[in-house]
């Protein structure tokens, strides 16, 4: 059974803290994504990666960075958390080849106080 | 600019009703996906379509490539179908998502 695992389900962090969200997939997928989901706005792409050490900015990369040192792991980093980064964060992965579906993790609810 | 538009945004139905959710997209795509998200977060893929029609249990998905339009139908709806349904399209290595349709099925 395919699996995308996000390390933390619920987090509460203080403004200014550095926050790490980890995502691991066990399907040998080339593509990995970090999305943010807010009410009324749907899923917005923060960053994606199509290979180890490769990354591309999505629609809302400001305030975020990512790391992909191994194929199975894609980390999202909030360098200095702010209250407007309070949101649900979803990691996803897919194969490079078209005609394949996308798989999501369970999501991480981040609250910045 | 939204590459994917869904309607309706919210939908309330009585148990047993036939439900239709619509999705229109504006880009040339390799595939269209219907996703389901239950309260609490996790998103699962229901269908991936590039042409025609697919059926799984009480769920049916159709796509018209020429009109850039897809529909998700639920027959004999049940309260456990209550969820957010999201349309997504794949263009090369990117996925573009609709804002979702929140469905509530009342017993």
GROMACS .gro file of C-alpha atoms in nm:
model
  220
    1UNK     CA    1   0.000   0.000   0.000
    2UNK     CA    2   0.140   0.335  -0.103
    3UNK     CA    3   0.220   0.580   0.169
    4UNK     CA    4   0.310   0.943   0.218
    5UNK     CA    5   0.390   1.014   0.580
    6UNK     CA    6   0.408   1.356   0.737
    7UNK     CA    7   0.602   1.371   1.060
    8UNK     CA    8   0.373   1.593   1.264
    9UNK     CA    9  -0.003   1.608   1.259
   10UNK     CA   10  -0.049   1.907   1.486
   11UNK     CA   11   0.207   2.169   1.580
   12UNK     CA   12   0.192   2.492   1.777
   13UNK     CA   13   0.490   2.723   1.734
   14UNK     CA   14   0.580   3.073   1.843
   15UNK     CA   15   0.632   3.365   1.609
   16UNK     CA   16   0.994   3.373   1.496
   17UNK     CA   17   1.063   3.005   1.556
   18UNK     CA   18   1.218   2.788   1.286
   19UNK     CA   19   0.980   2.511   1.190
   20UNK     CA   20   1.056   2.186   1.009
   21UNK     CA   21   0.786   1.977   0.842
   22UNK     CA   22   0.905   1.640   0.722
   23UNK     CA   23   0.754   1.420   0.454
   24UNK     CA   24   0.854   1.069   0.353
   25UNK     CA   25   0.716   0.857   0.069
   26UNK     CA   26   0.780   0.489   0.013
   27UNK     CA   27   0.684   0.466  -0.355
   28UNK     CA   28   1.011   0.572  -0.519
   29UNK     CA   29   0.835   0.875  -0.666
   30UNK     CA   30   1.042   1.138  -0.841
   31UNK     CA   31   0.804   1.428  -0.778
   32UNK     CA   32   0.728   1.563  -0.435
   33UNK     CA   33   0.517   1.865  -0.348
   34UNK     CA   34   0.436   2.089  -0.054
   35UNK     CA   35   0.098   2.257  -0.058
   36UNK     CA   36  -0.077   2.487   0.179
   37UNK     CA   37  -0.454   2.467   0.218
   38UNK     CA   38  -0.663   2.755   0.349
   39UNK     CA   39  -1.043   2.793   0.354
   40UNK     CA   40  -1.176   2.932   0.028
   41UNK     CA   41  -0.834   2.927  -0.137
   42UNK     CA   42  -0.792   2.559  -0.208
   43UNK     CA   43  -0.451   2.399  -0.243
   44UNK     CA   44  -0.164   2.634  -0.324
   45UNK     CA   45   0.175   2.507  -0.426
   46UNK     CA   46   0.466   2.624  -0.211
   47UNK     CA   47   0.752   2.425  -0.364
   48UNK     CA   48   0.801   2.110  -0.558
   49UNK     CA   49   1.092   1.885  -0.636
   50UNK     CA   50   1.134   1.649  -0.930
   51UNK     CA   51   1.464   1.496  -0.821
   52UNK     CA   52   1.711   1.483  -0.535
   53UNK     CA   53   1.856   1.827  -0.463
   54UNK     CA   54   1.627   1.983  -0.726
   55UNK     CA   55   1.356   2.225  -0.626
   56UNK     CA   56   1.128   2.473  -0.794
   57UNK     CA   57   0.921   2.752  -0.649
   58UNK     CA   58   0.549   2.723  -0.661
   59UNK     CA   59   0.289   2.997  -0.629
   60UNK     CA   60   0.365   3.106  -0.271
   61UNK     CA   61   0.729   3.032  -0.180
   62UNK     CA   62   0.790   3.346   0.026
   63UNK     CA   63   0.883   3.265   0.384
   64UNK     CA   64   0.950   2.898   0.304
   65UNK     CA   65   1.242   2.687   0.192
   66UNK     CA   66   1.274   2.316   0.115
   67UNK     CA   67   1.530   2.042   0.123
   68UNK     CA   68   1.548   1.718  -0.071
   69UNK     CA   69   1.865   1.531   0.017
   70UNK     CA   70   1.718   1.186  -0.041
   71UNK     CA   71   1.461   1.075  -0.296
   72UNK     CA   72   1.210   0.963  -0.036
   73UNK     CA   73   1.224   1.270   0.187
   74UNK     CA   74   1.110   1.626   0.125
   75UNK     CA   75   1.130   1.880   0.404
   76UNK     CA   76   0.955   2.215   0.431
   77UNK     CA   77   1.122   2.480   0.644
   78UNK     CA   78   0.970   2.795   0.782
   79UNK     CA   79   1.277   3.004   0.859
   80UNK     CA   80   1.097   3.242   1.095
   81UNK     CA   81   0.736   3.145   1.153
   82UNK     CA   82   0.472   3.415   1.136
   83UNK     CA   83   0.104   3.408   1.231
   84UNK     CA   84  -0.001   3.428   0.864
   85UNK     CA   85   0.165   3.090   0.814
   86UNK     CA   86  -0.096   2.928   1.037
   87UNK     CA   87  -0.247   2.673   0.800
   88UNK     CA   88  -0.283   2.310   0.696
   89UNK     CA   89   0.025   2.184   0.510
   90UNK     CA   90  -0.003   1.888   0.277
   91UNK     CA   91   0.279   1.689   0.126
   92UNK     CA   92   0.221   1.490  -0.192
   93UNK     CA   93   0.415   1.277  -0.435
   94UNK     CA   94   0.377   1.136  -0.784
   95UNK     CA   95   0.573   0.957  -1.048
   96UNK     CA   96   0.751   1.172  -1.309
   97UNK     CA   97   0.570   0.998  -1.595
   98UNK     CA   98   0.234   1.139  -1.689
   99UNK     CA   99  -0.067   0.914  -1.651
  100UNK     CA  100   0.002   0.856  -1.283
  101UNK     CA  101  -0.193   0.986  -0.991
  102UNK     CA  102  -0.089   1.199  -0.696
  103UNK     CA  103  -0.072   1.073  -0.338
  104UNK     CA  104  -0.115   1.291  -0.032
  105UNK     CA  105  -0.005   1.272   0.327
  106UNK     CA  106  -0.252   1.320   0.611
  107UNK     CA  107  -0.161   1.686   0.653
  108UNK     CA  108   0.006   1.891   0.923
  109UNK     CA  109  -0.196   2.153   1.108
  110UNK     CA  110   0.039   2.434   1.206
  111UNK     CA  111  -0.064   2.710   1.442
  112UNK     CA  112   0.175   3.001   1.492
  113UNK     CA  113   0.104   3.208   1.802
  114UNK     CA  114  -0.642   3.330  -1.289
  115UNK     CA  115  -0.785   2.992  -1.198
  116UNK     CA  116  -0.703   2.709  -1.430
  117UNK     CA  117  -0.967   2.490  -1.264
  118UNK     CA  118  -1.317   2.599  -1.170
  119UNK     CA  119  -1.557   2.385  -0.971
  120UNK     CA  120  -1.926   2.418  -0.899
  121UNK     CA  121  -2.108   2.427  -0.675
  122UNK     CA  122  -1.888   2.539  -0.384
  123UNK     CA  123  -2.126   2.393  -0.129
  124UNK     CA  124  -2.390   2.127  -0.167
  125UNK     CA  125  -2.639   1.980   0.079
  126UNK     CA  126  -2.836   1.674  -0.019
  127UNK     CA  127  -3.080   1.433   0.137
  128UNK     CA  128  -2.968   1.074   0.171
  129UNK     CA  129  -3.048   0.884  -0.148
  130UNK     CA  130  -3.026   1.183  -0.382
  131UNK     CA  131  -2.827   1.183  -0.705
  132UNK     CA  132  -2.543   1.436  -0.685
  133UNK     CA  133  -2.342   1.606  -0.957
  134UNK     CA  134  -2.030   1.815  -0.912
  135UNK     CA  135  -1.887   1.998  -1.211
  136UNK     CA  136  -1.534   2.093  -1.308
  137UNK     CA  137  -1.414   2.311  -1.594
  138UNK     CA  138  -1.053   2.372  -1.683
  139UNK     CA  139  -0.876   2.607  -1.917
  140UNK     CA  140  -0.546   2.436  -1.995
  141UNK     CA  141  -0.454   2.143  -2.213
  142UNK     CA  142  -0.407   1.850  -1.978
  143UNK     CA  143  -0.272   1.499  -1.967
  144UNK     CA  144  -0.521   1.383  -1.706
  145UNK     CA  145  -0.794   1.501  -1.472
  146UNK     CA  146  -0.824   1.377  -1.116
  147UNK     CA  147  -1.111   1.369  -0.871
  148UNK     CA  148  -0.999   1.373  -0.509
  149UNK     CA  149  -1.187   1.334  -0.181
  150UNK     CA  150  -1.097   1.500   0.146
  151UNK     CA  151  -1.271   1.404   0.469
  152UNK     CA  152  -1.273   1.634   0.773
  153UNK     CA  153  -0.935   1.607   0.940
  154UNK     CA  154  -0.724   1.640   0.630
  155UNK     CA  155  -0.612   1.339   0.428
  156UNK     CA  156  -0.682   1.354   0.054
  157UNK     CA  157  -0.735   1.041  -0.150
  158UNK     CA  158  -0.757   1.000  -0.523
  159UNK     CA  159  -1.093   0.872  -0.648
  160UNK     CA  160  -1.042   0.877  -1.022
  161UNK     CA  161  -0.789   0.968  -1.285
  162UNK     CA  162  -0.938   1.029  -1.630
  163UNK     CA  163  -0.803   1.122  -1.967
  164UNK     CA  164  -1.115   1.036  -2.168
  165UNK     CA  165  -1.466   0.894  -2.141
  166UNK     CA  166  -1.610   0.765  -1.818
  167UNK     CA  167  -1.506   0.567  -1.511
  168UNK     CA  168  -1.721   0.404  -1.245
  169UNK     CA  169  -1.638   0.281  -0.897
  170UNK     CA  170  -1.926   0.168  -0.681
  171UNK     CA  171  -2.173   0.455  -0.657
  172UNK     CA  172  -1.930   0.706  -0.804
  173UNK     CA  173  -1.911   0.791  -1.172
  174UNK     CA  174  -1.670   1.036  -1.334
  175UNK     CA  175  -1.696   1.164  -1.689
  176UNK     CA  176  -1.479   1.390  -1.898
  177UNK     CA  177  -1.534   1.578  -2.222
  178UNK     CA  178  -1.192   1.675  -2.354
  179UNK     CA  179  -1.326   1.900  -2.632
  180UNK     CA  180  -1.537   2.101  -2.389
  181UNK     CA  181  -1.272   2.089  -2.112
  182UNK     CA  182  -1.531   1.972  -1.865
  183UNK     CA  183  -1.570   1.688  -1.618
  184UNK     CA  184  -1.844   1.578  -1.383
  185UNK     CA  185  -1.845   1.363  -1.073
  186UNK     CA  186  -2.173   1.189  -0.998
  187UNK     CA  187  -2.273   1.013  -0.679
  188UNK     CA  188  -2.574   0.785  -0.701
  189UNK     CA  189  -2.784   0.698  -0.394
  190UNK     CA  190  -2.588   0.940  -0.176
  191UNK     CA  191  -2.514   0.845   0.184
  192UNK     CA  192  -2.401   1.050   0.488
  193UNK     CA  193  -2.057   0.887   0.466
  194UNK     CA  194  -2.016   1.061   0.128
  195UNK     CA  195  -1.998   1.391   0.316
  196UNK     CA  196  -1.658   1.534   0.229
  197UNK     CA  197  -1.486   1.792   0.014
  198UNK     CA  198  -1.446   1.684  -0.347
  199UNK     CA  199  -1.160   1.841  -0.538
  200UNK     CA  200  -1.099   1.846  -0.911
  201UNK     CA  201  -0.737   1.858  -1.022
  202UNK     CA  202  -0.567   1.860  -1.360
  203UNK     CA  203  -0.216   1.756  -1.447
  204UNK     CA  204  -0.015   1.960  -1.694
  205UNK     CA  205   0.335   1.821  -1.738
  206UNK     CA  206   0.471   1.792  -1.383
  207UNK     CA  207   0.231   2.029  -1.217
  208UNK     CA  208  -0.112   1.975  -1.067
  209UNK     CA  209  -0.372   2.251  -1.061
  210UNK     CA  210  -0.660   2.227  -0.817
  211UNK     CA  211  -1.012   2.358  -0.794
  212UNK     CA  212  -1.116   2.510  -0.461
  213UNK     CA  213  -1.333   2.210  -0.384
  214UNK     CA  214  -1.701   2.131  -0.337
  215UNK     CA  215  -1.811   2.073   0.020
  216UNK     CA  216  -2.082   1.805   0.021
  217UNK     CA  217  -2.305   1.734   0.318
  218UNK     CA  218  -2.549   1.444   0.294
  219UNK     CA  219  -2.824   1.457   0.554
  220UNK     CA  220  -2.982   1.132   0.679
   0.00000   0.00000   0.00000
